[in-house]
PDB file of C-alpha atoms in Angstrom:
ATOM      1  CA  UNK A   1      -9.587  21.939  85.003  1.00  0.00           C
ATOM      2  CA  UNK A   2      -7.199  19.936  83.176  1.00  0.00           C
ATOM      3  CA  UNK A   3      -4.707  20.832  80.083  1.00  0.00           C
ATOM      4  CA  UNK A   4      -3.847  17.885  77.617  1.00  0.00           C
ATOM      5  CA  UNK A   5      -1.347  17.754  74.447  1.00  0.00           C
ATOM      6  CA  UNK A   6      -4.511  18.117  71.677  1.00  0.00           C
ATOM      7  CA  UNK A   7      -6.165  20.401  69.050  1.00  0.00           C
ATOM      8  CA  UNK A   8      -9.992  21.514  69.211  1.00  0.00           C
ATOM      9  CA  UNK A   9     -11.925  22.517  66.429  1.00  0.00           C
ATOM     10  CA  UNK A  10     -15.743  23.316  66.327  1.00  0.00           C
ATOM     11  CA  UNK A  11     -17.947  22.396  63.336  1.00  0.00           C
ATOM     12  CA  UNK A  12     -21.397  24.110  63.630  1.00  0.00           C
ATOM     13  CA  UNK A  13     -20.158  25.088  67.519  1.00  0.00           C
ATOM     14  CA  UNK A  14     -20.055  21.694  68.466  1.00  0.00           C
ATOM     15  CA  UNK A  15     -16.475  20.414  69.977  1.00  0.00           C
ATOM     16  CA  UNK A  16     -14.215  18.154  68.598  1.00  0.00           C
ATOM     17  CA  UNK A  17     -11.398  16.846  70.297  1.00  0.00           C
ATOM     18  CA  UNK A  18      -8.503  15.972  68.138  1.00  0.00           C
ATOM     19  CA  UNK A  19      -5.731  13.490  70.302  1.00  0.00           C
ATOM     20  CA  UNK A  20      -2.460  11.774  69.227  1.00  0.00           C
ATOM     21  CA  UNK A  21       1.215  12.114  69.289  1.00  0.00           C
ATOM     22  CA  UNK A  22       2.913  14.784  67.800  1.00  0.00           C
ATOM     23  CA  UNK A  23       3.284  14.665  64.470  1.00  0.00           C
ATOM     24  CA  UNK A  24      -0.051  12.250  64.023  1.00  0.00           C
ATOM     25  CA  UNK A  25      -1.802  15.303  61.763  1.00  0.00           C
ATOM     26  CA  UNK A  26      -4.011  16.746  64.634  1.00  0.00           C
ATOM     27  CA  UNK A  27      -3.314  20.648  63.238  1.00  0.00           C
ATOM     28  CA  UNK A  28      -3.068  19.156  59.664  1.00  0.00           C
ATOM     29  CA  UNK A  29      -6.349  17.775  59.995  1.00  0.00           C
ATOM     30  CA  UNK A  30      -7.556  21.274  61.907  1.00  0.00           C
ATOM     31  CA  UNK A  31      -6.372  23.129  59.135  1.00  0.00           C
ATOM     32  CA  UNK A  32      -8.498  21.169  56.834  1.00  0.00           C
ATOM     33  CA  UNK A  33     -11.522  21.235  58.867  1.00  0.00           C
ATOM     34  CA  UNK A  34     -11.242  25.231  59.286  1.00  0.00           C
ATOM     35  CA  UNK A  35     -10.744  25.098  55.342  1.00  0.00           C
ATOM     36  CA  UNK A  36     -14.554  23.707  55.214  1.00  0.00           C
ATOM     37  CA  UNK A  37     -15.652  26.012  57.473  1.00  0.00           C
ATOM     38  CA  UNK A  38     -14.947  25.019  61.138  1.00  0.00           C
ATOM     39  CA  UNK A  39     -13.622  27.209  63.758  1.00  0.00           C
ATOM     40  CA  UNK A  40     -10.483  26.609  65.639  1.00  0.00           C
ATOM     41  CA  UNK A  41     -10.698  26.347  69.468  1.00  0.00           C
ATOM     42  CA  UNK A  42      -6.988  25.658  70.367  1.00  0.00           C
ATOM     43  CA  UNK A  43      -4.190  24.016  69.077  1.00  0.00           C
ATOM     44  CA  UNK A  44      -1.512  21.811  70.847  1.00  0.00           C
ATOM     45  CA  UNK A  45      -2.956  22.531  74.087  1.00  0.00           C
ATOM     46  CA  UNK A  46      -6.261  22.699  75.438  1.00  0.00           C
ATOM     47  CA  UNK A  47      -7.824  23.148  78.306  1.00  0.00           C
ATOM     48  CA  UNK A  48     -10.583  21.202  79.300  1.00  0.00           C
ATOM     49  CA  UNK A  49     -12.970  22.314  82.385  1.00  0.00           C
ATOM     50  CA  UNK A  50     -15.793  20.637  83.643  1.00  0.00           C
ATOM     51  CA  UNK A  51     -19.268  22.979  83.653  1.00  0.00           C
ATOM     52  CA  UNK A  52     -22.431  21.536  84.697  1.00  0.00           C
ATOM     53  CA  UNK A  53     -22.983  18.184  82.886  1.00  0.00           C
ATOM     54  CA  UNK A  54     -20.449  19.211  80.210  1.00  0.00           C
ATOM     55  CA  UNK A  55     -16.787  19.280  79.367  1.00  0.00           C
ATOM     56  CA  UNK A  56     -15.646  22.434  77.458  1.00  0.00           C
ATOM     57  CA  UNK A  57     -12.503  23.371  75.347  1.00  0.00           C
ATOM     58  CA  UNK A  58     -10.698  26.617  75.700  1.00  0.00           C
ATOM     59  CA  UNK A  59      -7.475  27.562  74.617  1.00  0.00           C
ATOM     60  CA  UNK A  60      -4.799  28.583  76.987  1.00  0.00           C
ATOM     61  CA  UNK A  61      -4.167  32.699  76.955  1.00  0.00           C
ATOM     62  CA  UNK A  62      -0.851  32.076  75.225  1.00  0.00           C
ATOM     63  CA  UNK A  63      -2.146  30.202  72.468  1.00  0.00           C
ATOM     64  CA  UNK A  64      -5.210  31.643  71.725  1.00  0.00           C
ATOM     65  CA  UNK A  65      -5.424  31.927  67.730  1.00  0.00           C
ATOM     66  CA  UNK A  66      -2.659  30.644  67.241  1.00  0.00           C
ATOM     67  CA  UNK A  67      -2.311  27.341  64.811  1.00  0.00           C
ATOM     68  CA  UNK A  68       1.242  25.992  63.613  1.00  0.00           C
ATOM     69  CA  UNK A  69       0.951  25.136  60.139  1.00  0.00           C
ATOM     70  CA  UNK A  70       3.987  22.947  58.663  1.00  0.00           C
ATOM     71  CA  UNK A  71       5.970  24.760  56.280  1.00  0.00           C
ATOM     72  CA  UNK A  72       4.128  28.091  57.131  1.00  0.00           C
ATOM     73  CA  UNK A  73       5.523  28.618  60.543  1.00  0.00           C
ATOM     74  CA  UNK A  74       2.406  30.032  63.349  1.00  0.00           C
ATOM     75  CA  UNK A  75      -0.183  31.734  61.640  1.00  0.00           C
ATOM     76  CA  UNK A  76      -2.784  33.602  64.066  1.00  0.00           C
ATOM     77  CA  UNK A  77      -6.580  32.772  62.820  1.00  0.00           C
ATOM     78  CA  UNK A  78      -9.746  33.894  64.549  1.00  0.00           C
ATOM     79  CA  UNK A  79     -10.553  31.416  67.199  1.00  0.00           C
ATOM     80  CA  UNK A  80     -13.496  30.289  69.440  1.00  0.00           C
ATOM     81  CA  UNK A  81     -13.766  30.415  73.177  1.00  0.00           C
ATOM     82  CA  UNK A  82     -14.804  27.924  75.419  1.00  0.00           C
ATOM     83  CA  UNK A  83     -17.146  25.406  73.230  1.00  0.00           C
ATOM     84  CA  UNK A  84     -18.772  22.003  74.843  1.00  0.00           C
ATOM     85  CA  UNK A  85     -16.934  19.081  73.324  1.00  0.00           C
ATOM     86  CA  UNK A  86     -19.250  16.415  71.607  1.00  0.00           C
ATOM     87  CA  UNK A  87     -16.946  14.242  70.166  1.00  0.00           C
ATOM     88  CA  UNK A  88     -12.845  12.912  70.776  1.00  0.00           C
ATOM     89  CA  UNK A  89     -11.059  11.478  67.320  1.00  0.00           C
ATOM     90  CA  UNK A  90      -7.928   9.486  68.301  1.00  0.00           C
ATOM     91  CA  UNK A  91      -5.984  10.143  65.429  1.00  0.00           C
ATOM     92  CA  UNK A  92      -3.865   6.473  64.105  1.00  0.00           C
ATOM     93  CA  UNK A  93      -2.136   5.073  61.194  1.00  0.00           C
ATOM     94  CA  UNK A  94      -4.191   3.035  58.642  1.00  0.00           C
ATOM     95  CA  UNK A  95      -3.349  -0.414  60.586  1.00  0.00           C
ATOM     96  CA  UNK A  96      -4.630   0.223  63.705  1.00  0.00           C
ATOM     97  CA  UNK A  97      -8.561   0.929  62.709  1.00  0.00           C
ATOM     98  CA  UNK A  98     -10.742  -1.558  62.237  1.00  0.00           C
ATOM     99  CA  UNK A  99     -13.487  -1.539  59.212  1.00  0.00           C
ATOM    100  CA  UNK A 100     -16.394  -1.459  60.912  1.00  0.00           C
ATOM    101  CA  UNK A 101     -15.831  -0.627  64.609  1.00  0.00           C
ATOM    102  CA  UNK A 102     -18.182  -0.426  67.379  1.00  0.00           C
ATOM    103  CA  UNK A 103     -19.177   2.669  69.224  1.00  0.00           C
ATOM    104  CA  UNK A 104     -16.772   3.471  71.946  1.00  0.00           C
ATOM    105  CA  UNK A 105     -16.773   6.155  74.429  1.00  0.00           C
ATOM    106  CA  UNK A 106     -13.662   8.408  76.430  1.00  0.00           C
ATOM    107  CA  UNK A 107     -14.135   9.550  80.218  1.00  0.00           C
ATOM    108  CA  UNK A 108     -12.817  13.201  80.022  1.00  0.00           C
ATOM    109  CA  UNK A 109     -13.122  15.455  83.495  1.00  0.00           C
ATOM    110  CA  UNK A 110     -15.898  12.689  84.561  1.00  0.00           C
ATOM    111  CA  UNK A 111     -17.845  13.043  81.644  1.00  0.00           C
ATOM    112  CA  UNK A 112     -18.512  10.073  79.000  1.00  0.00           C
ATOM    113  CA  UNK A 113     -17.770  11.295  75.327  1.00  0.00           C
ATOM    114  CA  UNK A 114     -18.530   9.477  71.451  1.00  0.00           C
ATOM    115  CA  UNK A 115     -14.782   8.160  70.556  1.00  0.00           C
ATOM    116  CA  UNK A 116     -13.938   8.097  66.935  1.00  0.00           C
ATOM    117  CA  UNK A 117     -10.506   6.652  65.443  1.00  0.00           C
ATOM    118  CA  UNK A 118      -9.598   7.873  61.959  1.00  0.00           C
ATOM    119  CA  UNK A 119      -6.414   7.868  60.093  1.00  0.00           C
ATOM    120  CA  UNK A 120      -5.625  11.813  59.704  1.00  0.00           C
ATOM    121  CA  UNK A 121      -4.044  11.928  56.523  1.00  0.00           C
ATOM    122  CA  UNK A 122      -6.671  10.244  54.058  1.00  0.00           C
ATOM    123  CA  UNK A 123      -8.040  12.558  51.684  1.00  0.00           C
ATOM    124  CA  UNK A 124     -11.355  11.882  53.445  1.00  0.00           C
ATOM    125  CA  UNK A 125     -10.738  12.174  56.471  1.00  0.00           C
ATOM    126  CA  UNK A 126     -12.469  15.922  56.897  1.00  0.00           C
ATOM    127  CA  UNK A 127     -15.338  14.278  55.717  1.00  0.00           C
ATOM    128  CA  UNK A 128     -15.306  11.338  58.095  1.00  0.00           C
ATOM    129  CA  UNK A 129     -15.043  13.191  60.621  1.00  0.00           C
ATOM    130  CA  UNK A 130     -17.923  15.180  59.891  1.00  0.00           C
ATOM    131  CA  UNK A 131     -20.107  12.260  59.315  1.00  0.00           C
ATOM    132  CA  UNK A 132     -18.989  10.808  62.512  1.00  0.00           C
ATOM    133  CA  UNK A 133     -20.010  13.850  64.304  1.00  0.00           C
ATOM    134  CA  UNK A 134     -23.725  13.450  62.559  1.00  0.00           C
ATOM    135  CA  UNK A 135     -23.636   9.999  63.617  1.00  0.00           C
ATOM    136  CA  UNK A 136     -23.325  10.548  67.087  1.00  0.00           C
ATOM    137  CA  UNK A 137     -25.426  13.649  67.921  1.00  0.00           C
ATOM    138  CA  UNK A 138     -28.074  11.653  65.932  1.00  0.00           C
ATOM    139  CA  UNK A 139     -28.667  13.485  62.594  1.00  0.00           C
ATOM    140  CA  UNK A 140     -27.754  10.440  60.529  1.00  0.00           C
ATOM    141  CA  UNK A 141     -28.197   6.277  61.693  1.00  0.00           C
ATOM    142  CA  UNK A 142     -25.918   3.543  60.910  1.00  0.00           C
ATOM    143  CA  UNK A 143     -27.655   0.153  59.784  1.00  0.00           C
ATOM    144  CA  UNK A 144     -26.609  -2.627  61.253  1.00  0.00           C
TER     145      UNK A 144
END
């Protein structure tokens, strides 16, 4: 088991991974997701344990629920336990993504993971995100 500076959110139960410096919009973003409908797993810290051929977020006992939202102060939501991640977003300012990347991949606790890069504060972003998640569990194709 391993604990890493990051926010985890769940869309439909499947695990999403949320990275970058503080201050890069990883609960802003969370907040927006769980707006849609997604369910929070942990924010600012998770813990991430290896089971079987999958890695799983959890959210450490102190944190559980809790989600800091700027200008609010902590709020305490309903939150998931332990969920299978399926997809890490390195969240990055506009500059640093490219228009039509390639797939890329993240080694977390052994395991090989879908990387996405998005810029957190777009209005679309939510949505991104959610397509990207389609894209790589294979609901939706991208033509070449």
């Amino acid at each position: 088991m391993s604990q890493i500076h990051a926010t985890a959110i769940a869309i439909d139960e499947q695990g999403i991974l949320l990275r970058g410096a503080s201050g890069a919009g990883k609960s802003d973003l969370a907040l927006r997701l769980i707006e849609q409908g997604a369910q929070l797993i942990s924010d600012d810290r998770v813990d991430l344990t290896l089971k079987g051929n999958d890695v799983f977020a959890d959210a450490p006992v102190p944190l559980q629920g809790l989600l800091e939202v700027r200008h609010l102060g902590i709020l305490k939501l309903q939150n998931l336990g332990a969920t299978p991640l399926k997809l890490v977003v390195d969240l990055t300012s506009p500059e640093e993504l490219e228009r039509m990347p390639e797939d890329q991949t993240v080694t977390l606790e052994g395991v090989e993971l879908p990387l996405l890069r998005l810029n957190p504060f777009e209005a679309s972003a939510p949505a991104k995100l959610s397509l990207g998640l389609a894209l790589k569990l294979g609901h939706i194709e991208r033509v070449e």
